[in-house]
mmCIF file of C-alpha atoms and ligand atoms in Angstrom:
data_model
loop_
_atom_site.group_PDB
_atom_site.id
_atom_site.type_symbol
_atom_site.label_atom_id
_atom_site.label_comp_id
_atom_site.label_asym_id
_atom_site.label_seq_id
_atom_site.Cartn_x
_atom_site.Cartn_y
_atom_site.Cartn_z
ATOM 1 C CA MET A 1 -22.279 -67.412 22.317
ATOM 2 C CA LEU A 2 -19.103 -69.392 22.582
ATOM 3 C CA ILE A 3 -16.345 -67.883 20.470
ATOM 4 C CA LEU A 4 -14.230 -70.580 18.878
ATOM 5 C CA ASP A 5 -10.857 -68.894 19.109
ATOM 6 C CA GLY A 6 -8.387 -70.281 16.581
ATOM 7 C CA LYS A 7 -5.483 -68.439 18.204
ATOM 8 C CA VAL A 8 -6.069 -70.220 21.513
ATOM 9 C CA VAL A 9 -6.338 -73.638 19.828
ATOM 10 C CA SER A 10 -3.319 -72.857 17.700
ATOM 11 C CA GLU A 11 -1.191 -71.890 20.714
ATOM 12 C CA ALA A 12 -2.153 -75.040 22.595
ATOM 13 C CA ARG A 13 -1.342 -77.247 19.620
ATOM 14 C CA ARG A 14 1.948 -75.452 18.877
ATOM 15 C CA ALA A 15 3.042 -75.984 22.494
ATOM 16 C CA ALA A 16 2.407 -79.715 22.067
ATOM 17 C CA LEU A 17 4.237 -79.628 18.723
ATOM 18 C CA LYS A 18 7.345 -78.064 20.269
ATOM 19 C CA THR A 19 7.665 -80.977 22.671
ATOM 20 C CA ARG A 20 7.279 -83.515 19.849
ATOM 21 C CA ILE A 21 9.827 -81.624 17.755
ATOM 22 C CA GLN A 22 12.372 -81.692 20.597
ATOM 23 C CA LYS A 23 11.873 -85.453 20.863
ATOM 24 C CA PHE A 24 12.315 -85.772 17.091
ATOM 25 C CA GLN A 25 15.490 -83.678 17.239
ATOM 26 C CA SER A 26 17.010 -85.835 19.955
ATOM 27 C CA SER A 27 16.325 -89.118 18.199
ATOM 28 C CA VAL A 28 17.123 -88.020 14.604
ATOM 29 C CA GLY A 29 19.815 -85.448 15.336
ATOM 30 C CA ARG A 30 18.135 -82.708 13.311
ATOM 31 C CA PRO A 31 14.790 -80.877 13.362
ATOM 32 C CA PRO A 32 12.016 -81.765 10.926
ATOM 33 C CA HIS A 33 12.497 -79.896 7.657
ATOM 34 C CA LEU A 34 9.808 -78.325 5.476
ATOM 35 C CA VAL A 35 10.604 -76.990 1.996
ATOM 36 C CA VAL A 36 8.234 -74.371 0.604
ATOM 37 C CA VAL A 37 8.335 -73.709 -3.117
ATOM 38 C CA LEU A 38 7.053 -70.459 -4.568
ATOM 39 C CA VAL A 39 6.924 -70.052 -8.331
ATOM 40 C CA GLY A 40 6.559 -66.463 -9.507
ATOM 41 C CA GLU A 41 5.707 -63.409 -7.494
ATOM 42 C CA ASN A 42 2.048 -63.584 -6.522
ATOM 43 C CA ALA A 43 1.704 -60.978 -3.727
ATOM 44 C CA ALA A 44 -0.674 -62.995 -1.557
ATOM 45 C CA SER A 45 1.451 -66.119 -1.952
ATOM 46 C CA GLN A 46 4.491 -64.157 -0.770
ATOM 47 C CA VAL A 47 2.629 -63.306 2.440
ATOM 48 C CA TYR A 48 1.437 -66.881 2.960
ATOM 49 C CA ILE A 49 4.931 -68.248 2.388
ATOM 50 C CA ARG A 50 6.518 -65.760 4.778
ATOM 51 C CA ASN A 51 3.995 -66.722 7.452
ATOM 52 C CA LYS A 52 4.678 -70.413 6.908
ATOM 53 C CA VAL A 53 8.441 -69.906 7.266
ATOM 54 C CA LYS A 54 7.914 -67.830 10.421
ATOM 55 C CA ALA A 55 5.618 -70.484 11.891
ATOM 56 C CA CYS A 56 8.289 -73.149 11.376
ATOM 57 C CA GLU A 57 10.777 -71.023 13.313
ATOM 58 C CA SER A 58 8.270 -70.534 16.140
ATOM 59 C CA VAL A 59 8.143 -74.273 16.888
ATOM 60 C CA GLY A 60 11.763 -75.164 16.167
ATOM 61 C CA MET A 61 11.202 -76.664 12.739
ATOM 62 C CA ARG A 62 13.626 -76.044 9.900
ATOM 63 C CA SER A 63 12.298 -74.510 6.711
ATOM 64 C CA THR A 64 13.807 -73.774 3.346
ATOM 65 C CA ARG A 65 12.179 -71.406 0.913
ATOM 66 C CA ILE A 66 12.788 -72.006 -2.788
ATOM 67 C CA ASP A 67 11.854 -69.144 -5.095
ATOM 68 C CA LEU A 68 11.555 -70.043 -8.757
ATOM 69 C CA PRO A 69 10.946 -67.676 -11.681
ATOM 70 C CA SER A 70 7.489 -67.524 -13.247
ATOM 71 C CA ALA A 71 9.041 -68.271 -16.635
ATOM 72 C CA LEU A 72 10.097 -71.700 -15.352
ATOM 73 C CA SER A 73 9.319 -74.653 -17.609
ATOM 74 C CA GLN A 74 7.075 -77.462 -16.422
ATOM 75 C CA GLU A 75 9.995 -79.855 -16.876
ATOM 76 C CA ALA A 76 12.228 -77.769 -14.593
ATOM 77 C CA LEU A 77 9.518 -77.588 -11.933
ATOM 78 C CA ASN A 78 8.954 -81.334 -12.159
ATOM 79 C CA ALA A 79 12.699 -81.966 -11.880
ATOM 80 C CA THR A 80 12.882 -79.781 -8.760
ATOM 81 C CA LEU A 81 10.089 -81.773 -7.132
ATOM 82 C CA LEU A 82 11.704 -85.111 -7.968
ATOM 83 C CA LYS A 83 14.933 -83.920 -6.379
ATOM 84 C CA LEU A 84 13.122 -82.843 -3.201
ATOM 85 C CA ASN A 85 11.259 -86.175 -3.083
ATOM 86 C CA GLY A 86 14.577 -88.000 -3.154
ATOM 87 C CA ASP A 87 16.396 -85.896 -0.552
ATOM 88 C CA ASP A 88 16.431 -87.762 2.752
ATOM 89 C CA GLY A 89 17.027 -84.549 4.711
ATOM 90 C CA ILE A 90 13.653 -83.150 3.651
ATOM 91 C CA ASP A 91 10.475 -84.210 5.456
ATOM 92 C CA GLY A 92 7.791 -81.972 3.979
ATOM 93 C CA ILE A 93 7.267 -80.335 0.585
ATOM 94 C CA LEU A 94 4.760 -77.642 -0.236
ATOM 95 C CA VAL A 95 4.236 -75.924 -3.578
ATOM 96 C CA GLN A 96 2.280 -72.726 -3.065
ATOM 97 C CA LEU A 97 -0.762 -72.486 -5.316
ATOM 98 C CA PRO A 98 -1.891 -70.987 -7.615
ATOM 99 C CA LEU A 99 0.948 -71.514 -10.066
ATOM 100 C CA PRO A 100 1.631 -68.789 -12.643
ATOM 101 C CA SER A 101 -0.260 -69.219 -15.898
ATOM 102 C CA GLY A 102 1.703 -71.469 -18.203
ATOM 103 C CA LEU A 103 2.412 -74.020 -15.491
ATOM 104 C CA ARG A 104 0.016 -76.845 -14.727
ATOM 105 C CA GLU A 105 -0.994 -77.965 -11.245
ATOM 106 C CA GLU A 106 -1.832 -81.493 -12.230
ATOM 107 C CA PRO A 107 1.739 -82.785 -12.754
ATOM 108 C CA VAL A 108 2.734 -81.158 -9.451
ATOM 109 C CA LEU A 109 -0.055 -82.950 -7.604
ATOM 110 C CA GLU A 110 0.961 -86.182 -9.314
ATOM 111 C CA LEU A 111 4.644 -85.788 -8.487
ATOM 112 C CA ILE A 112 4.896 -84.698 -4.849
ATOM 113 C CA SER A 113 5.590 -87.809 -2.824
ATOM 114 C CA SER A 114 2.684 -88.550 -0.492
ATOM 115 C CA ALA A 115 5.312 -89.361 2.173
ATOM 116 C CA LYS A 116 6.313 -85.680 2.092
ATOM 117 C CA ASP A 117 3.118 -83.972 1.003
ATOM 118 C CA ALA A 118 2.609 -81.475 3.836
ATOM 119 C CA ASP A 119 -0.534 -79.971 2.256
ATOM 120 C CA ALA A 120 -2.083 -83.386 1.516
ATOM 121 C CA PHE A 121 -3.145 -82.047 -1.888
ATOM 122 C CA SER A 122 -1.498 -84.724 -4.039
ATOM 123 C CA TYR A 123 -3.697 -87.322 -5.678
ATOM 124 C CA ARG A 124 -2.112 -90.135 -3.753
ATOM 125 C CA SER A 125 -2.537 -88.317 -0.427
ATOM 126 C CA LEU A 126 -6.182 -87.667 -1.253
ATOM 127 C CA GLY A 127 -6.604 -91.321 -2.181
ATOM 128 C CA TYR A 128 -5.229 -92.377 1.201
ATOM 129 C CA LEU A 129 -7.493 -89.873 2.906
ATOM 130 C CA TRP A 130 -10.550 -91.159 1.072
ATOM 131 C CA GLY A 131 -9.591 -94.728 1.904
ATOM 132 C CA GLY A 132 -9.242 -93.874 5.591
ATOM 133 C CA TYR A 133 -5.529 -94.766 5.632
ATOM 134 C CA SER A 134 -4.101 -91.319 6.135
ATOM 135 C CA ARG A 135 -2.715 -89.459 9.099
ATOM 136 C CA THR A 136 -2.679 -86.130 7.283
ATOM 137 C CA ALA A 137 -5.427 -84.107 5.637
ATOM 138 C CA PRO A 138 -5.560 -80.745 3.851
ATOM 139 C CA CYS A 139 -4.677 -78.099 6.411
ATOM 140 C CA THR A 140 -7.737 -75.859 6.532
ATOM 141 C CA PRO A 141 -10.395 -78.555 6.985
ATOM 142 C CA GLN A 142 -8.164 -80.471 9.398
ATOM 143 C CA GLY A 143 -7.701 -77.207 11.323
ATOM 144 C CA VAL A 144 -11.492 -76.909 11.571
ATOM 145 C CA MET A 145 -11.637 -80.430 13.015
ATOM 146 C CA SER A 146 -9.000 -79.436 15.596
ATOM 147 C CA ILE A 147 -11.092 -76.427 16.655
ATOM 148 C CA LEU A 148 -14.181 -78.628 17.081
ATOM 149 C CA GLU A 149 -12.135 -81.134 19.064
ATOM 150 C CA TYR A 150 -10.585 -78.488 21.331
ATOM 151 C CA TYR A 151 -13.979 -77.040 22.245
ATOM 152 C CA LYS A 152 -15.451 -80.542 22.627
ATOM 153 C CA ILE A 153 -18.167 -79.908 20.063
ATOM 154 C CA PRO A 154 -19.941 -83.224 19.488
ATOM 155 C CA ILE A 155 -20.031 -84.229 15.829
ATOM 156 C CA ALA A 156 -21.225 -87.830 15.732
ATOM 157 C CA GLY A 157 -24.835 -88.163 14.683
ATOM 158 C CA ARG A 158 -25.252 -84.459 13.986
ATOM 159 C CA TYR A 159 -26.283 -82.844 10.735
ATOM 160 C CA ALA A 160 -23.464 -80.819 9.133
ATOM 161 C CA VAL A 161 -23.706 -78.646 6.057
ATOM 162 C CA VAL A 162 -20.602 -77.597 4.138
ATOM 163 C CA VAL A 163 -21.068 -74.590 1.868
ATOM 164 C CA GLY A 164 -18.413 -74.832 -0.854
ATOM 165 C CA ARG A 165 -16.933 -77.714 -2.816
ATOM 166 C CA SER A 166 -13.322 -76.723 -3.490
ATOM 167 C CA ASN A 167 -10.568 -79.335 -3.480
ATOM 168 C CA ILE A 168 -8.750 -77.430 -0.736
ATOM 169 C CA VAL A 169 -11.639 -76.920 1.684
ATOM 170 C CA GLY A 170 -15.178 -78.056 0.864
ATOM 171 C CA LYS A 171 -14.585 -81.568 -0.448
ATOM 172 C CA PRO A 172 -12.109 -82.716 2.217
ATOM 173 C CA MET A 173 -14.146 -80.938 4.926
ATOM 174 C CA ALA A 174 -17.212 -82.968 4.029
ATOM 175 C CA HIS A 175 -15.120 -86.129 4.124
ATOM 176 C CA LEU A 176 -13.585 -85.389 7.532
ATOM 177 C CA LEU A 177 -17.001 -84.614 9.037
ATOM 178 C CA THR A 178 -18.389 -87.815 7.545
ATOM 179 C CA MET A 179 -15.509 -89.805 9.039
ATOM 180 C CA ALA A 180 -16.352 -88.176 12.388
ATOM 181 C CA ASN A 181 -19.846 -89.654 11.968
ATOM 182 C CA ALA A 182 -21.759 -86.522 11.033
ATOM 183 C CA THR A 183 -24.427 -86.683 8.346
ATOM 184 C CA VAL A 184 -23.192 -84.243 5.734
ATOM 185 C CA THR A 185 -24.665 -82.228 2.891
ATOM 186 C CA VAL A 186 -22.406 -80.298 0.513
ATOM 187 C CA CYS A 187 -23.970 -77.109 -0.852
ATOM 188 C CA HIS A 188 -22.432 -74.842 -3.492
ATOM 189 C CA SER A 189 -23.027 -71.889 -5.766
ATOM 190 C CA LYS A 190 -25.650 -73.761 -7.798
ATOM 191 C CA THR A 191 -27.601 -75.021 -4.791
ATOM 192 C CA LEU A 192 -31.218 -73.872 -4.975
ATOM 193 C CA ASP A 193 -32.554 -72.427 -1.722
ATOM 194 C CA LEU A 194 -29.324 -72.731 0.261
ATOM 195 C CA ARG A 195 -31.063 -71.603 3.439
ATOM 196 C CA ARG A 196 -33.257 -74.729 3.378
ATOM 197 C CA PHE A 197 -30.102 -76.705 4.169
ATOM 198 C CA THR A 198 -28.123 -74.334 6.381
ATOM 199 C CA LYS A 199 -31.154 -73.638 8.572
ATOM 200 C CA GLU A 200 -31.534 -77.328 9.388
ATOM 201 C CA ALA A 201 -27.887 -77.904 10.238
ATOM 202 C CA ASP A 202 -26.355 -78.399 13.673
ATOM 203 C CA ILE A 203 -22.931 -77.501 12.258
ATOM 204 C CA VAL A 204 -22.373 -75.264 9.221
ATOM 205 C CA VAL A 205 -18.949 -74.805 7.639
ATOM 206 C CA VAL A 206 -19.035 -71.842 5.273
ATOM 207 C CA ALA A 207 -16.373 -71.811 2.569
ATOM 208 C CA ALA A 208 -18.344 -70.041 -0.115
ATOM 209 C CA GLY A 209 -15.767 -67.424 -1.049
ATOM 210 C CA GLN A 210 -18.398 -64.657 -0.718
ATOM 211 C CA PRO A 211 -17.841 -61.832 1.759
ATOM 212 C CA ARG A 212 -20.515 -61.504 4.473
ATOM 213 C CA PHE A 213 -22.706 -63.950 2.558
ATOM 214 C CA LEU A 214 -24.691 -65.611 5.386
ATOM 215 C CA GLY A 215 -26.200 -64.241 8.607
ATOM 216 C CA ARG A 216 -28.471 -65.102 11.554
ATOM 217 C CA GLU A 217 -31.525 -65.871 9.397
ATOM 218 C CA ASP A 218 -29.627 -68.556 7.533
ATOM 219 C CA PHE A 219 -28.833 -70.629 10.610
ATOM 220 C CA LYS A 220 -30.716 -72.649 13.187
ATOM 221 C CA GLN A 221 -30.779 -71.254 16.710
ATOM 222 C CA GLY A 222 -28.165 -72.989 18.839
ATOM 223 C CA SER A 223 -26.078 -74.138 15.869
ATOM 224 C CA ILE A 224 -22.325 -74.060 15.393
ATOM 225 C CA ILE A 225 -20.960 -71.855 12.625
ATOM 226 C CA ILE A 226 -17.475 -72.212 11.190
ATOM 227 C CA ASP A 227 -16.410 -69.418 8.830
ATOM 228 C CA VAL A 228 -13.591 -70.311 6.442
ATOM 229 C CA GLY A 229 -13.909 -67.087 4.446
ATOM 230 C CA MET A 230 -11.152 -64.507 4.382
ATOM 231 C CA HIS A 231 -11.736 -61.388 2.348
ATOM 232 C CA GLY A 232 -9.620 -58.306 2.383
ATOM 233 C CA THR A 233 -9.273 -55.481 -0.037
ATOM 234 C CA GLY A 234 -8.572 -57.715 -3.033
ATOM 235 C CA THR A 235 -10.435 -60.236 -5.100
ATOM 236 C CA SER A 236 -11.570 -63.675 -4.094
ATOM 237 C CA THR A 237 -9.746 -66.515 -5.827
ATOM 238 C CA GLY A 238 -12.487 -69.054 -5.481
ATOM 239 C CA PRO A 239 -14.437 -70.978 -2.927
ATOM 240 C CA GLY A 240 -13.046 -70.573 0.534
ATOM 241 C CA THR A 241 -10.030 -68.552 -0.443
ATOM 242 C CA ALA A 242 -9.304 -64.928 -1.038
ATOM 243 C CA ILE A 243 -6.363 -62.765 -1.800
ATOM 244 C CA ILE A 244 -5.485 -59.787 0.323
ATOM 245 C CA LYS A 245 -4.299 -57.682 -2.579
ATOM 246 C CA ASP A 246 -2.587 -55.200 -0.363
ATOM 247 C CA PRO A 247 -0.677 -57.411 2.048
ATOM 248 C CA GLY A 248 1.400 -54.608 3.540
ATOM 249 C CA HIS A 249 -1.704 -52.693 4.539
ATOM 250 C CA VAL A 250 -2.077 -54.143 8.005
ATOM 251 C CA SER A 251 -5.037 -52.006 8.998
ATOM 252 C CA ALA A 252 -7.142 -53.351 6.123
ATOM 253 C CA LYS A 253 -10.397 -54.809 7.408
ATOM 254 C CA VAL A 254 -10.768 -58.513 6.903
ATOM 255 C CA PHE A 255 -14.175 -60.136 6.445
ATOM 256 C CA GLY A 256 -15.434 -63.666 6.533
ATOM 257 C CA ASP A 257 -18.265 -65.344 4.637
ATOM 258 C CA VAL A 258 -20.536 -64.868 7.664
ATOM 259 C CA ARG A 259 -21.942 -61.728 9.280
ATOM 260 C CA PHE A 260 -20.467 -62.678 12.630
ATOM 261 C CA GLU A 261 -22.019 -59.787 14.559
ATOM 262 C CA GLU A 262 -25.510 -61.178 13.864
ATOM 263 C CA LEU A 263 -24.772 -64.471 15.587
ATOM 264 C CA GLU A 264 -24.566 -63.260 19.184
ATOM 265 C CA GLY A 265 -27.639 -64.480 21.076
ATOM 266 C CA TRP A 266 -28.460 -66.929 18.292
ATOM 267 C CA ALA A 267 -25.660 -69.393 17.549
ATOM 268 C CA PHE A 268 -24.271 -71.704 20.199
ATOM 269 C CA ALA A 269 -20.727 -71.157 18.951
ATOM 270 C CA ALA A 270 -18.924 -69.522 16.028
ATOM 271 C CA THR A 271 -15.458 -68.745 14.689
ATOM 272 C CA PRO A 272 -14.556 -65.073 14.180
ATOM 273 C CA VAL A 273 -12.660 -63.698 11.164
ATOM 274 C CA PRO A 274 -9.857 -62.954 11.668
ATOM 275 C CA GLY A 275 -8.757 -65.221 14.519
ATOM 276 C CA GLY A 276 -10.869 -68.293 13.818
ATOM 277 C CA VAL A 277 -9.961 -70.861 11.187
ATOM 278 C CA GLY A 278 -7.065 -68.821 9.754
ATOM 279 C CA PRO A 279 -4.467 -69.463 12.479
ATOM 280 C CA MET A 280 -5.236 -73.194 12.368
ATOM 281 C CA THR A 281 -4.267 -73.691 8.738
ATOM 282 C CA ILE A 282 -0.575 -73.068 9.304
ATOM 283 C CA THR A 283 -0.546 -74.910 12.625
ATOM 284 C CA THR A 284 -1.937 -77.956 10.821
ATOM 285 C CA LEU A 285 0.747 -77.604 8.162
ATOM 286 C CA LEU A 286 3.374 -77.890 10.915
ATOM 287 C CA GLU A 287 1.580 -80.887 12.405
ATOM 288 C CA ASN A 288 1.371 -82.588 9.016
ATOM 289 C CA THR A 289 5.084 -82.049 8.384
ATOM 290 C CA LEU A 290 6.049 -83.539 11.730
ATOM 291 C CA SER A 291 3.651 -86.485 11.376
ATOM 292 C CA LEU A 292 5.041 -87.287 7.921
ATOM 293 C CA ALA A 293 8.608 -87.043 9.230
ATOM 294 C CA GLU A 294 7.875 -89.359 12.158
ATOM 295 C CA LYS A 295 6.187 -91.868 9.878
ATOM 296 C CA ARG A 296 8.879 -91.791 7.186
ATOM 297 C CA LEU A 297 11.636 -92.297 9.746
ATOM 298 C CA ASN A 298 9.683 -94.978 11.622
ATOM 299 C CA LEU A 299 9.523 -92.984 14.842
ATOM 300 C CA LYS A 300 5.864 -93.771 15.449
HETATM 301 N N1 LIG B 1 -2.946 -71.573 -1.815
HETATM 302 C C1 LIG B 1 -3.966 -71.181 -1.000
HETATM 303 N N2 LIG B 1 -3.976 -71.937 0.107
HETATM 304 C C2 LIG B 1 -2.968 -72.819 -0.007
HETATM 305 C C3 LIG B 1 -2.472 -73.844 0.834
HETATM 306 O O1 LIG B 1 -2.988 -74.141 1.920
HETATM 307 N N3 LIG B 1 -1.395 -74.521 0.361
HETATM 308 C C4 LIG B 1 -0.842 -74.264 -0.839
HETATM 309 N N4 LIG B 1 0.194 -75.002 -1.231
HETATM 310 N N5 LIG B 1 -1.266 -73.312 -1.641
HETATM 311 C C5 LIG B 1 -2.329 -72.589 -1.220
#
């Protein structure tokens, strides 16, 4: 079985990014600049944000972290976003989700300028994506597409099943596969007889948010399995996402949505967890930030 190694793909893409960033720096006179906003003190979000800042450093991108108190008013959060939208020295904006209770996501997704929306979560960004006018897409599903591209997995004409329908993973994943000319079915927690679909598929993307949910018997022999799940010692936060409740506990075992060990001798290719889709999410965030910067400053 071919192991689809997200670390290898990530390294290759980050090397290419570094070169583009140097070119950007020499024509603009500064590196691309991503601002990450964290409201409150969610432990998992702290880890994600730290990793995002570190990743920026690793490719020569500037990052600024803005920490805001959980007691922040919606108006103050909105005002912060408007200021970042208007600052010409900022190329990418990311507001880490989930927001603390009391703050609403919807105004945030309405306000972030699509020209700076590094996550591609805003309604306008999603509209562009759906219309086929976008050069950015939400990071995790776009990272999956990069893995498939790197390993030259043919997509056109094939039958793909996406398990999960979240805004962050399932829905955009289905769209990206459709745009790559796959025939796509979206399955979810209310799907009756899930195996009927997954067992027919040439490509299955599993973002169910259920640890070790699917195994060999659920897939067709020779198929390609992409596992978006990430489960540690904490509780899942919904389809395709999970919180590692104990982020400092580095030896904690991490699981995916798929029983990977059952796939050897059965699947044609599969992503492991950890080391599959995970590393690609942040790499895609860096790519999105640079692409937005180049577009906004008319460099491409
Ligand atoms: N929360 C979980 N995943 C993500 C992500 O990719 N971006 C943001 N902004 N918040 C998240």
